[in-house]
Amino acid sequence: MSVSLLAQNLHGSEIIKIAGEINELKRQGQNIANLTIGDFDSNIYPIPAELKQGIVDAYANNQTNYPPADGVLDLRESVSGFLKSRFDLDYNANQILISGGSRPLIYSTYLALIDPGDKVVFPAPSWNNNHYCDLTNAEAVIIPTRPENNFMPTADEIAPHLKGAAMLALCSPLNPTGTMFTKKDLEEICDLVIAENKTRKAGEKPLYLLYDQIYSQLTFGKHVHYNPVSLRPELKDVTIFVDGASKCFAATGVRVGWGFGPANVINHMKAIVGHMGAWAPKAEQVAMAKYLRQDDFVKGYLAELKGNIQASLNTLYQGFQQLKAEGLNVDAIEPMGAIYLTIKIDYAGKTTPDGTVLKTSADTNFYLIKEAKVAFVPFAAFGTDHNTPWFRVSVGASTLQDVQELLPRIKDALSKLK
């Protein structure tokens, strides 16, 4: 049967393919530690109790009709206050758009700003920019990044590609790495965007900056989240932020995201999200508006969530450093933010006990699924080369005990390779 060129050329999610393998093994009765999905196990990390009760109350009060296309005004005003208190950013209600999580915000940003053939610049690894370029027929300009810089792009790496580009898409803390921009590195990138836009003629489309900070509340230790507009206020007219409740309140299924930026762009995104019907449910919006104003509850919840996530990440990081010290060809980058750890498992070319040669990172991953009963996501799923020996580990669906127990299994499985 004939389908559209878009449907023919759109690539499926590599993470879903891994999930299929895991689900098949679980169907066979095997217990697999699934560290692949960027989600939370709600039995381990439930949403805030006050938010949960607020949602129940909103349904009891029959808040079940269509919400406004740009989101309930009370929520947009609440988000405005949240942005001011957390980041000292000034955005009023008409510069804020509510949607069903952050995905519609990213997609509507692409649809509002990108014409077919426009250049979109983004680093690899990064989450789904390659797919959004496919969906909009954009020219994807992929910037390879280096472990020496924690897989974050630098100004020097980005600079050669901005001439004539329509958008630069960045994320910090970064999915999939859990690493972050330093203040200096982000400032240098911001200055590139400013310099490029000074070369554009009146009426010419500027270089826009899409800044995904959905993990901005989940940072650890000395690491601090920075954003372009606070560092360079002159970027406010060309920066579209993606943010929301999904990650910071373990509320992925609650589906409340918020984007903010220049009102003219937000208005176009509003129309697009409305046509997609991708708004957040009204009851959840009403409850979120109330919850964001309860600052003591917000601070208490974030402190507990961050403490538990950091404990799991640190345990995994220290475990991989110990395996490295014992001579295994592995490594890990210090956890900085989000729910992810970047690990290296470099065993391409090695042979499994049954005689199979591991050729790619995917081969290594499926070997660990079967032999160590643990699953990661190769960076190849995020736009890098299939031979890259780096992986994303997500701890949102695992307990600290789960993390502790999987380390010996990994050591045993890797020790069997020849």
Short mmCIF file of N, CA, C and O in Angstrom, two decimals, residues 310-392:
data_model
loop_
_atom_site.label_atom_id
_atom_site.label_comp_id
_atom_site.label_asym_id
_atom_site.label_seq_id
_atom_site.Cartn_x
_atom_site.Cartn_y
_atom_site.Cartn_z
N GLN A 310 19.99 11.56 42.77
CA GLN A 310 21.44 11.73 42.85
C GLN A 310 22.09 10.52 43.51
O GLN A 310 23.18 10.09 43.10
N ALA A 311 21.45 9.94 44.52
CA ALA A 311 22.01 8.76 45.17
C ALA A 311 22.16 7.61 44.19
O ALA A 311 23.20 6.92 44.16
N SER A 312 21.16 7.39 43.36
CA SER A 312 21.24 6.32 42.36
C SER A 312 22.30 6.61 41.31
O SER A 312 23.09 5.73 40.93
N LEU A 313 22.33 7.85 40.82
CA LEU A 313 23.33 8.22 39.81
C LEU A 313 24.75 8.10 40.36
O LEU A 313 25.65 7.59 39.68
N ASN A 314 24.95 8.59 41.58
CA ASN A 314 26.29 8.52 42.17
C ASN A 314 26.73 7.08 42.39
O ASN A 314 27.90 6.73 42.17
N THR A 315 25.81 6.23 42.83
CA THR A 315 26.14 4.82 43.04
C THR A 315 26.56 4.17 41.73
O THR A 315 27.55 3.42 41.67
N LEU A 316 25.83 4.46 40.67
CA LEU A 316 26.16 3.89 39.36
C LEU A 316 27.49 4.44 38.85
O LEU A 316 28.33 3.69 38.32
N TYR A 317 27.68 5.74 39.01
CA TYR A 317 28.94 6.37 38.57
C TYR A 317 30.13 5.77 39.31
O TYR A 317 31.14 5.38 38.70
N GLN A 318 30.03 5.69 40.63
CA GLN A 318 31.13 5.13 41.42
C GLN A 318 31.36 3.66 41.10
O GLN A 318 32.51 3.18 41.08
N GLY A 319 30.27 2.94 40.82
CA GLY A 319 30.41 1.53 40.46
C GLY A 319 31.17 1.36 39.16
O GLY A 319 32.04 0.48 39.05
N PHE A 320 30.88 2.21 38.17
CA PHE A 320 31.59 2.11 36.89
C PHE A 320 33.04 2.56 37.04
O PHE A 320 33.94 2.00 36.38
N GLN A 321 33.30 3.52 37.90
CA GLN A 321 34.69 3.91 38.15
C GLN A 321 35.46 2.78 38.81
O GLN A 321 36.64 2.57 38.52
N GLN A 322 34.78 2.02 39.67
CA GLN A 322 35.43 0.87 40.30
C GLN A 322 35.71 -0.23 39.28
O GLN A 322 36.79 -0.83 39.27
N LEU A 323 34.75 -0.47 38.38
CA LEU A 323 34.98 -1.46 37.32
C LEU A 323 36.14 -1.04 36.43
O LEU A 323 36.95 -1.88 36.01
N LYS A 324 36.23 0.24 36.14
CA LYS A 324 37.34 0.76 35.35
C LYS A 324 38.66 0.53 36.07
O LYS A 324 39.66 0.10 35.46
N ALA A 325 38.69 0.78 37.38
CA ALA A 325 39.90 0.59 38.16
C ALA A 325 40.32 -0.88 38.21
O ALA A 325 41.51 -1.19 38.34
N GLU A 326 39.35 -1.77 38.06
CA GLU A 326 39.63 -3.21 38.08
C GLU A 326 40.05 -3.73 36.71
O GLU A 326 40.28 -4.93 36.55
N GLY A 327 40.14 -2.84 35.73
CA GLY A 327 40.66 -3.23 34.43
C GLY A 327 39.63 -3.45 33.34
O GLY A 327 40.00 -3.77 32.20
N LEU A 328 38.35 -3.27 33.63
CA LEU A 328 37.34 -3.41 32.59
C LEU A 328 37.34 -2.15 31.72
O LEU A 328 37.63 -1.05 32.19
N ASN A 329 37.01 -2.33 30.44
CA ASN A 329 37.07 -1.22 29.49
C ASN A 329 35.77 -0.42 29.51
O ASN A 329 34.99 -0.40 28.55
N VAL A 330 35.55 0.23 30.65
CA VAL A 330 34.35 1.03 30.85
C VAL A 330 34.74 2.39 31.42
O VAL A 330 35.87 2.58 31.88
N ASP A 331 33.79 3.30 31.41
CA ASP A 331 34.02 4.62 32.00
C ASP A 331 32.66 5.26 32.24
O ASP A 331 31.62 4.73 31.83
N ALA A 332 32.64 6.40 32.92
CA ALA A 332 31.41 7.14 33.16
C ALA A 332 31.76 8.59 33.40
O ALA A 332 32.85 8.91 33.87
N ILE A 333 30.81 9.47 33.06
CA ILE A 333 30.97 10.91 33.28
C ILE A 333 30.17 11.30 34.52
O ILE A 333 29.03 10.85 34.70
N GLU A 334 30.76 12.12 35.34
CA GLU A 334 30.14 12.56 36.59
C GLU A 334 28.71 13.03 36.35
O GLU A 334 28.44 13.81 35.44
N PRO A 335 27.74 12.58 37.18
CA PRO A 335 26.37 13.06 37.03
C PRO A 335 26.25 14.54 37.38
O PRO A 335 26.81 15.00 38.38
N MET A 336 25.55 15.28 36.54
CA MET A 336 25.40 16.73 36.73
C MET A 336 23.95 17.15 36.86
O MET A 336 23.61 18.02 37.65
N GLY A 337 23.07 16.54 36.03
CA GLY A 337 21.67 16.90 36.06
C GLY A 337 20.82 15.86 35.38
O GLY A 337 21.32 14.86 34.87
N ALA A 338 19.49 16.07 35.42
CA ALA A 338 18.52 15.16 34.81
C ALA A 338 18.48 13.83 35.57
O ALA A 338 18.84 13.76 36.75
N ILE A 339 18.06 12.78 34.89
CA ILE A 339 17.97 11.45 35.52
C ILE A 339 18.88 10.46 34.81
O ILE A 339 18.68 9.26 34.87
N TYR A 340 19.93 11.00 34.15
CA TYR A 340 20.76 10.17 33.28
C TYR A 340 22.22 10.17 33.70
O TYR A 340 22.74 11.15 34.23
N LEU A 341 22.86 9.05 33.41
CA LEU A 341 24.30 8.93 33.53
C LEU A 341 24.84 8.49 32.17
O LEU A 341 24.25 7.64 31.50
N THR A 342 25.96 9.11 31.77
CA THR A 342 26.65 8.71 30.55
C THR A 342 27.72 7.68 30.89
O THR A 342 28.60 7.95 31.72
N ILE A 343 27.63 6.51 30.27
CA ILE A 343 28.62 5.45 30.54
C ILE A 343 29.25 4.99 29.23
O ILE A 343 28.66 5.13 28.16
N LYS A 344 30.45 4.47 29.34
CA LYS A 344 31.17 3.90 28.20
C LYS A 344 31.38 2.42 28.44
O LYS A 344 31.86 2.01 29.51
N ILE A 345 31.00 1.61 27.45
CA ILE A 345 31.25 0.16 27.50
C ILE A 345 31.85 -0.19 26.15
O ILE A 345 31.14 -0.35 25.15
N ASP A 346 33.16 -0.29 26.11
CA ASP A 346 33.87 -0.41 24.83
C ASP A 346 34.33 -1.85 24.61
O ASP A 346 35.47 -2.21 24.91
N TYR A 347 33.41 -2.67 24.07
CA TYR A 347 33.72 -4.08 23.87
C TYR A 347 33.44 -4.53 22.44
O TYR A 347 33.29 -5.74 22.19
N ALA A 348 33.40 -3.59 21.51
CA ALA A 348 33.24 -3.97 20.10
C ALA A 348 34.43 -4.82 19.66
O ALA A 348 35.58 -4.54 19.99
N GLY A 349 34.12 -5.89 18.93
CA GLY A 349 35.16 -6.81 18.49
C GLY A 349 35.36 -7.99 19.42
O GLY A 349 36.03 -8.97 19.05
N LYS A 350 34.79 -7.91 20.60
CA LYS A 350 34.91 -9.03 21.54
C LYS A 350 33.90 -10.13 21.19
O LYS A 350 32.90 -9.89 20.51
N THR A 351 34.19 -11.33 21.68
CA THR A 351 33.37 -12.50 21.36
C THR A 351 32.64 -12.99 22.60
O THR A 351 33.24 -13.10 23.68
N THR A 352 31.36 -13.28 22.46
CA THR A 352 30.55 -13.76 23.57
C THR A 352 30.83 -15.25 23.81
O THR A 352 31.43 -15.92 22.96
N PRO A 353 30.40 -15.77 24.95
CA PRO A 353 30.63 -17.19 25.23
C PRO A 353 30.06 -18.13 24.17
O PRO A 353 30.57 -19.24 23.98
N ASP A 354 29.00 -17.70 23.45
CA ASP A 354 28.44 -18.58 22.41
C ASP A 354 29.08 -18.36 21.05
O ASP A 354 28.62 -18.91 20.04
N GLY A 355 30.13 -17.52 21.00
CA GLY A 355 30.88 -17.34 19.77
C GLY A 355 30.44 -16.17 18.90
O GLY A 355 30.97 -15.97 17.80
N THR A 356 29.51 -15.37 19.37
CA THR A 356 29.04 -14.21 18.61
C THR A 356 29.99 -13.03 18.79
O THR A 356 30.39 -12.72 19.92
N VAL A 357 30.36 -12.38 17.70
CA VAL A 357 31.23 -11.20 17.76
C VAL A 357 30.36 -9.95 17.91
O VAL A 357 29.41 -9.74 17.16
N LEU A 358 30.68 -9.13 18.91
CA LEU A 358 29.97 -7.87 19.12
C LEU A 358 30.53 -6.83 18.17
O LEU A 358 31.69 -6.43 18.29
N LYS A 359 29.72 -6.38 17.22
CA LYS A 359 30.20 -5.45 16.19
C LYS A 359 29.85 -4.00 16.49
O LYS A 359 30.59 -3.09 16.13
N THR A 360 28.71 -3.75 17.11
CA THR A 360 28.24 -2.39 17.34
C THR A 360 27.83 -2.21 18.80
O THR A 360 27.75 -3.18 19.57
N SER A 361 27.52 -0.96 19.16
CA SER A 361 27.05 -0.69 20.52
C SER A 361 25.71 -1.39 20.76
O SER A 361 25.42 -1.82 21.89
N ALA A 362 24.89 -1.52 19.72
CA ALA A 362 23.62 -2.23 19.86
C ALA A 362 23.86 -3.70 20.20
O ALA A 362 23.16 -4.29 21.03
N ASP A 363 24.87 -4.31 19.58
CA ASP A 363 25.22 -5.70 19.90
C ASP A 363 25.62 -5.83 21.36
O ASP A 363 25.22 -6.77 22.06
N THR A 364 26.44 -4.89 21.82
CA THR A 364 26.86 -4.90 23.23
C THR A 364 25.66 -4.77 24.15
O THR A 364 25.54 -5.47 25.16
N ASN A 365 24.73 -3.88 23.78
CA ASN A 365 23.56 -3.65 24.61
C ASN A 365 22.69 -4.91 24.71
O ASN A 365 22.27 -5.30 25.79
N PHE A 366 22.44 -5.56 23.56
CA PHE A 366 21.59 -6.75 23.59
C PHE A 366 22.30 -7.91 24.30
O PHE A 366 21.63 -8.76 24.90
N TYR A 367 23.63 -7.95 24.24
CA TYR A 367 24.36 -8.95 25.02
C TYR A 367 24.12 -8.73 26.51
O TYR A 367 23.86 -9.69 27.27
N LEU A 368 24.20 -7.48 26.96
CA LEU A 368 23.99 -7.18 28.38
C LEU A 368 22.55 -7.45 28.80
O LEU A 368 22.30 -7.87 29.94
N ILE A 369 21.60 -7.21 27.89
CA ILE A 369 20.21 -7.51 28.22
C ILE A 369 20.06 -9.00 28.52
O ILE A 369 19.43 -9.38 29.52
N LYS A 370 20.66 -9.84 27.70
CA LYS A 370 20.49 -11.28 27.86
C LYS A 370 21.37 -11.87 28.96
O LYS A 370 20.96 -12.76 29.68
N GLU A 371 22.60 -11.34 29.07
CA GLU A 371 23.57 -11.95 29.99
C GLU A 371 23.56 -11.30 31.37
O GLU A 371 23.74 -11.99 32.38
N ALA A 372 23.37 -9.97 31.43
CA ALA A 372 23.41 -9.28 32.72
C ALA A 372 22.03 -8.85 33.19
O ALA A 372 21.88 -8.33 34.30
N LYS A 373 21.03 -9.08 32.35
CA LYS A 373 19.64 -8.70 32.67
C LYS A 373 19.53 -7.21 32.96
O LYS A 373 18.86 -6.78 33.90
N VAL A 374 20.21 -6.39 32.13
CA VAL A 374 20.14 -4.94 32.27
C VAL A 374 20.17 -4.32 30.88
O VAL A 374 20.84 -4.82 29.98
N ALA A 375 19.39 -3.24 30.70
CA ALA A 375 19.27 -2.60 29.39
C ALA A 375 19.59 -1.12 29.48
O ALA A 375 19.08 -0.42 30.36
N PHE A 376 20.45 -0.66 28.56
CA PHE A 376 20.77 0.76 28.42
C PHE A 376 20.32 1.22 27.02
O PHE A 376 19.71 0.46 26.27
N VAL A 377 20.65 2.47 26.67
CA VAL A 377 20.37 2.97 25.32
C VAL A 377 21.67 3.45 24.69
O VAL A 377 22.30 4.37 25.21
N PRO A 378 22.10 2.85 23.59
CA PRO A 378 23.30 3.35 22.91
C PRO A 378 23.09 4.77 22.40
O PRO A 378 21.99 5.15 22.00
N PHE A 379 24.15 5.55 22.40
CA PHE A 379 24.06 6.92 21.88
C PHE A 379 23.65 6.95 20.41
O PHE A 379 23.19 7.97 19.92
N ALA A 380 23.81 5.82 19.72
CA ALA A 380 23.37 5.76 18.32
C ALA A 380 21.88 6.08 18.20
O ALA A 380 21.43 6.56 17.15
N ALA A 381 21.11 5.86 19.26
CA ALA A 381 19.69 6.20 19.25
C ALA A 381 19.46 7.70 19.29
O ALA A 381 18.33 8.16 19.09
N PHE A 382 20.53 8.45 19.54
CA PHE A 382 20.41 9.91 19.65
C PHE A 382 21.25 10.62 18.60
O PHE A 382 21.66 11.76 18.80
N GLY A 383 21.49 9.93 17.49
CA GLY A 383 22.08 10.58 16.34
C GLY A 383 23.58 10.42 16.16
O GLY A 383 24.14 11.00 15.24
N THR A 384 24.23 9.63 16.99
CA THR A 384 25.67 9.43 16.84
C THR A 384 25.94 8.20 15.97
O THR A 384 25.03 7.47 15.58
N ASP A 385 27.21 7.96 15.71
CA ASP A 385 27.63 6.80 14.94
C ASP A 385 27.29 5.50 15.69
O ASP A 385 27.35 5.45 16.93
N HIS A 386 26.96 4.46 14.95
CA HIS A 386 26.58 3.19 15.57
C HIS A 386 27.76 2.50 16.27
O HIS A 386 27.55 1.58 17.06
N ASN A 387 28.97 2.95 15.99
CA ASN A 387 30.13 2.36 16.64
C ASN A 387 30.53 3.09 17.92
O ASN A 387 31.48 2.69 18.59
N THR A 388 29.83 4.16 18.25
CA THR A 388 30.16 4.91 19.47
C THR A 388 29.89 4.04 20.69
O THR A 388 28.77 3.55 20.87
N PRO A 389 30.88 3.85 21.56
CA PRO A 389 30.70 2.93 22.69
C PRO A 389 30.08 3.57 23.93
O PRO A 389 30.27 3.09 25.05
N TRP A 390 29.33 4.66 23.75
CA TRP A 390 28.73 5.38 24.87
C TRP A 390 27.24 5.12 24.93
O TRP A 390 26.58 4.92 23.91
N PHE A 391 26.70 5.13 26.16
CA PHE A 391 25.32 4.75 26.41
C PHE A 391 24.66 5.72 27.39
O PHE A 391 25.32 6.30 28.24
N ARG A 392 23.33 5.84 27.26
CA ARG A 392 22.53 6.55 28.27
C ARG A 392 21.98 5.55 29.27
O ARG A 392 21.43 4.51 28.90
#
